[in-house]
């Protein structure tokens, strides 16, 4: 089996380090023990060759043989189909994993990432226009709380859905947004205590630091 | 083959009508000519039975035999695997469709839906805290514009990715957010001119109106 190739930026500023989305792909590959290597594109100059792989000029993308895949969700699903360590093979387990993968990205992150953009921009808490996004995130976390208080992992065994959801929650936690949702925080802590996360995180930090 | 069962609310207020996400599922089922029926849960009272199918208390969910699926993205992928009218069967076409499906939901809608929440809340355009979200949406539409100016559909033939992306862009267009992105608007118009969209939209409007 040829190596998977993950492409990320050659360098990013210090603030996003540890949060760049190649982390989710590295984490999955480490969990599954799949062989891979990491390549880089310039952060400062998004050329046509970059956009041909990733139309939004972002990272990561994954090359598997003659197929190039963008969108972290699509990459996680692709890897899930290649390793039972990432997605159960039975129809119901597979279906639940895919539903929770989309839930992480399209229900929780759709609320949390825009909220985090306002946090990064230092928009004060009492700004009236923050309320729709504060409420949106709270609504999602309130629904996740009973789910995560009753199970270790979203879809039975640990899966790509947990990689996505835990990493989504990490960004909320960075701005202390999980303080009122202890089950969400416990879940995130459980997921990021896994050796595969630690390896992926350390590798991303080292990758960007090497270009300083 | 048993009918697919799509569950939506029994009623919603007038504002979200035509935008409730069962539309995406109805649209896909109509495109594929798959047999289905529609069931309802109370809008005003989200009971435990509802949350067991849809943990966020939202709609829709899809029942296919003994499998119940939530998240519109997961449902579209599930239906795509059941009809070549919704997703190409070859590995590259399938992979491209899945990447664009995630792109619609996790790259474009993650910017556009929070932006639309501020529009619905009548947050004035010159509110400083709107800028991060205005910029986020503009960045995504600027990258979509050259893509959509060069092709009719995202992944070759029409697919579930187009159902998701076109419906995401409809909400932006509702607040005239596509004015500076003519290729995005032309694409959305092309997609929503399809008979399956018209049928799905009319059926959703009639479903909610019947409960007034």
mmCIF file of N, CA, C and O in Angstrom, chain A residues 135-175:
data_model
loop_
_atom_site.group_PDB
_atom_site.id
_atom_site.type_symbol
_atom_site.label_atom_id
_atom_site.label_comp_id
_atom_site.label_asym_id
_atom_site.label_seq_id
_atom_site.Cartn_x
_atom_site.Cartn_y
_atom_site.Cartn_z
ATOM 1 N N UNK A 135 -26.328 32.375 21.424
ATOM 2 C CA UNK A 135 -27.486 31.499 21.627
ATOM 3 C C UNK A 135 -27.389 30.233 20.779
ATOM 4 O O UNK A 135 -27.761 29.146 21.214
ATOM 5 N N UNK A 136 -26.915 30.399 19.561
ATOM 6 C CA UNK A 136 -26.801 29.267 18.634
ATOM 7 C C UNK A 136 -25.848 28.214 19.214
ATOM 8 O O UNK A 136 -26.167 27.015 19.270
ATOM 9 N N UNK A 137 -24.691 28.677 19.697
ATOM 10 C CA UNK A 137 -23.725 27.734 20.275
ATOM 11 C C UNK A 137 -24.277 27.087 21.544
ATOM 12 O O UNK A 137 -24.158 25.864 21.733
ATOM 13 N N UNK A 138 -24.906 27.895 22.389
ATOM 14 C CA UNK A 138 -25.438 27.347 23.636
ATOM 15 C C UNK A 138 -26.475 26.250 23.369
ATOM 16 O O UNK A 138 -26.500 25.201 24.028
ATOM 17 N N UNK A 139 -27.318 26.496 22.379
ATOM 18 C CA UNK A 139 -28.354 25.520 22.009
ATOM 19 C C UNK A 139 -27.728 24.175 21.622
ATOM 20 O O UNK A 139 -28.198 23.108 22.030
ATOM 21 N N UNK A 140 -26.642 24.246 20.870
ATOM 22 C CA UNK A 140 -25.988 23.006 20.434
ATOM 23 C C UNK A 140 -25.320 22.297 21.622
ATOM 24 O O UNK A 140 -25.422 21.078 21.768
ATOM 25 N N UNK A 141 -24.616 23.052 22.450
ATOM 26 C CA UNK A 141 -23.912 22.439 23.587
ATOM 27 C C UNK A 141 -24.911 21.858 24.580
ATOM 28 O O UNK A 141 -24.660 20.797 25.176
ATOM 29 N N UNK A 142 -26.043 22.529 24.752
ATOM 30 C CA UNK A 142 -27.076 22.010 25.660
ATOM 31 C C UNK A 142 -27.603 20.655 25.191
ATOM 32 O O UNK A 142 -27.956 19.811 26.013
ATOM 33 N N UNK A 143 -27.689 20.469 23.880
ATOM 34 C CA UNK A 143 -28.151 19.175 23.356
ATOM 35 C C UNK A 143 -27.044 18.124 23.387
ATOM 36 O O UNK A 143 -27.313 16.934 23.512
ATOM 37 N N UNK A 144 -25.784 18.561 23.251
ATOM 38 C CA UNK A 144 -24.680 17.603 23.309
ATOM 39 C C UNK A 144 -24.448 17.097 24.730
ATOM 40 O O UNK A 144 -23.996 15.961 24.920
ATOM 41 N N UNK A 145 -24.752 17.933 25.724
ATOM 42 C CA UNK A 145 -24.423 17.607 27.109
ATOM 43 C C UNK A 145 -25.037 16.269 27.576
ATOM 44 O O UNK A 145 -24.312 15.405 28.071
ATOM 45 N N UNK A 146 -26.358 16.058 27.409
ATOM 46 C CA UNK A 146 -26.903 14.750 27.827
ATOM 47 C C UNK A 146 -26.378 13.585 26.988
ATOM 48 O O UNK A 146 -26.207 12.474 27.502
ATOM 49 N N UNK A 147 -26.107 13.834 25.725
ATOM 50 C CA UNK A 147 -25.549 12.767 24.878
ATOM 51 C C UNK A 147 -24.194 12.332 25.429
ATOM 52 O O UNK A 147 -23.935 11.137 25.634
ATOM 53 N N UNK A 148 -23.337 13.294 25.715
ATOM 54 C CA UNK A 148 -21.969 12.977 26.122
ATOM 55 C C UNK A 148 -21.866 12.571 27.583
ATOM 56 O O UNK A 148 -20.846 12.035 28.008
ATOM 57 N N UNK A 149 -22.927 12.818 28.352
ATOM 58 C CA UNK A 149 -22.899 12.355 29.742
ATOM 59 C C UNK A 149 -23.254 10.873 29.828
ATOM 60 O O UNK A 149 -23.096 10.256 30.880
ATOM 61 N N UNK A 150 -23.719 10.303 28.732
ATOM 62 C CA UNK A 150 -24.183 8.913 28.747
ATOM 63 C C UNK A 150 -23.345 7.946 27.941
ATOM 64 O O UNK A 150 -23.662 6.769 27.851
ATOM 65 N N UNK A 151 -22.300 8.457 27.300
ATOM 66 C CA UNK A 151 -21.475 7.536 26.507
ATOM 67 C C UNK A 151 -20.049 8.064 26.416
ATOM 68 O O UNK A 151 -19.820 9.263 26.529
ATOM 69 N N UNK A 152 -19.116 7.127 26.207
ATOM 70 C CA UNK A 152 -17.722 7.544 26.037
ATOM 71 C C UNK A 152 -17.488 8.144 24.657
ATOM 72 O O UNK A 152 -16.807 9.150 24.509
ATOM 73 N N UNK A 153 -18.042 7.452 23.639
ATOM 74 C CA UNK A 153 -17.807 7.879 22.256
ATOM 75 C C UNK A 153 -19.143 7.973 21.521
ATOM 76 O O UNK A 153 -20.103 7.278 21.872
ATOM 77 N N UNK A 154 -19.182 8.777 20.483
ATOM 78 C CA UNK A 154 -20.461 9.141 19.871
ATOM 79 C C UNK A 154 -21.203 7.969 19.240
ATOM 80 O O UNK A 154 -22.420 7.885 19.333
ATOM 81 N N UNK A 155 -20.478 7.095 18.582
ATOM 82 C CA UNK A 155 -21.165 6.073 17.782
ATOM 83 C C UNK A 155 -20.768 4.659 18.202
ATOM 84 O O UNK A 155 -20.645 3.772 17.374
ATOM 85 N N UNK A 156 -20.585 4.456 19.517
ATOM 86 C CA UNK A 156 -20.153 3.131 19.998
ATOM 87 C C UNK A 156 -18.657 3.167 20.242
ATOM 88 O O UNK A 156 -18.191 3.816 21.171
ATOM 89 N N UNK A 157 -17.863 2.488 19.382
ATOM 90 C CA UNK A 157 -16.411 2.574 19.543
ATOM 91 C C UNK A 157 -15.904 3.951 19.105
ATOM 92 O O UNK A 157 -16.591 4.669 18.386
ATOM 93 N N UNK A 158 -14.695 4.293 19.516
ATOM 94 C CA UNK A 158 -14.054 5.529 19.059
ATOM 95 C C UNK A 158 -14.032 5.534 17.528
ATOM 96 O O UNK A 158 -13.779 4.512 16.891
ATOM 97 N N UNK A 159 -14.288 6.698 16.924
ATOM 98 C CA UNK A 159 -14.370 6.766 15.458
ATOM 99 C C UNK A 159 -13.965 8.155 14.956
ATOM 100 O O UNK A 159 -13.688 9.063 15.747
ATOM 101 N N UNK A 160 -13.983 8.300 13.656
ATOM 102 C CA UNK A 160 -13.690 9.609 13.048
ATOM 103 C C UNK A 160 -14.663 10.678 13.523
ATOM 104 O O UNK A 160 -14.332 11.871 13.546
ATOM 105 N N UNK A 161 -15.872 10.278 13.911
ATOM 106 C CA UNK A 161 -16.827 11.260 14.437
ATOM 107 C C UNK A 161 -16.279 11.905 15.703
ATOM 108 O O UNK A 161 -16.457 13.110 15.929
ATOM 109 N N UNK A 162 -15.599 11.114 16.526
ATOM 110 C CA UNK A 162 -15.019 11.653 17.760
ATOM 111 C C UNK A 162 -13.826 12.562 17.473
ATOM 112 O O UNK A 162 -13.607 13.548 18.184
ATOM 113 N N UNK A 163 -13.055 12.228 16.452
ATOM 114 C CA UNK A 163 -11.945 13.113 16.071
ATOM 115 C C UNK A 163 -12.498 14.485 15.694
ATOM 116 O O UNK A 163 -12.008 15.519 16.148
ATOM 117 N N UNK A 164 -13.543 14.489 14.875
ATOM 118 C CA UNK A 164 -14.130 15.765 14.451
ATOM 119 C C UNK A 164 -14.756 16.502 15.636
ATOM 120 O O UNK A 164 -14.481 17.681 15.861
ATOM 121 N N UNK A 165 -15.578 15.810 16.408
ATOM 122 C CA UNK A 165 -16.309 16.484 17.492
ATOM 123 C C UNK A 165 -15.351 16.994 18.559
ATOM 124 O O UNK A 165 -15.487 18.129 19.049
ATOM 125 N N UNK A 166 -14.380 16.176 18.945
ATOM 126 C CA UNK A 166 -13.452 16.598 20.003
ATOM 127 C C UNK A 166 -12.637 17.801 19.549
ATOM 128 O O UNK A 166 -12.396 18.728 20.325
ATOM 129 N N UNK A 167 -12.233 17.801 18.290
ATOM 130 C CA UNK A 167 -11.432 18.933 17.818
ATOM 131 C C UNK A 167 -12.288 20.196 17.696
ATOM 132 O O UNK A 167 -11.801 21.306 17.939
ATOM 133 N N UNK A 168 -13.551 20.034 17.335
ATOM 134 C CA UNK A 168 -14.476 21.170 17.319
ATOM 135 C C UNK A 168 -14.610 21.751 18.735
ATOM 136 O O UNK A 168 -14.549 22.972 18.937
ATOM 137 N N UNK A 169 -14.742 20.885 19.718
ATOM 138 C CA UNK A 169 -14.916 21.348 21.097
ATOM 139 C C UNK A 169 -13.646 21.974 21.668
ATOM 140 O O UNK A 169 -13.705 22.842 22.546
ATOM 141 N N UNK A 170 -12.480 21.533 21.192
ATOM 142 C CA UNK A 170 -11.216 22.133 21.638
ATOM 143 C C UNK A 170 -11.201 23.642 21.409
ATOM 144 O O UNK A 170 -10.717 24.394 22.248
ATOM 145 N N UNK A 171 -11.708 24.064 20.247
ATOM 146 C CA UNK A 171 -11.680 25.495 19.929
ATOM 147 C C UNK A 171 -12.644 26.266 20.834
ATOM 148 O O UNK A 171 -12.362 27.404 21.219
ATOM 149 N N UNK A 172 -13.767 25.637 21.186
ATOM 150 C CA UNK A 172 -14.696 26.273 22.123
ATOM 151 C C UNK A 172 -14.030 26.403 23.489
ATOM 152 O O UNK A 172 -14.091 27.446 24.155
ATOM 153 N N UNK A 173 -13.351 25.354 23.895
ATOM 154 C CA UNK A 173 -12.692 25.335 25.198
ATOM 155 C C UNK A 173 -11.575 26.369 25.282
ATOM 156 O O UNK A 173 -11.304 26.898 26.364
ATOM 157 N N UNK A 174 -10.960 26.645 24.167
ATOM 158 C CA UNK A 174 -9.875 27.634 24.142
ATOM 159 C C UNK A 174 -10.358 28.980 24.665
ATOM 160 O O UNK A 174 -9.594 29.742 25.251
ATOM 161 N N UNK A 175 -11.651 29.283 24.441
ATOM 162 C CA UNK A 175 -12.230 30.536 24.936
ATOM 163 C C UNK A 175 -13.148 30.261 26.133
ATOM 164 O O UNK A 175 -14.067 31.016 26.400
#
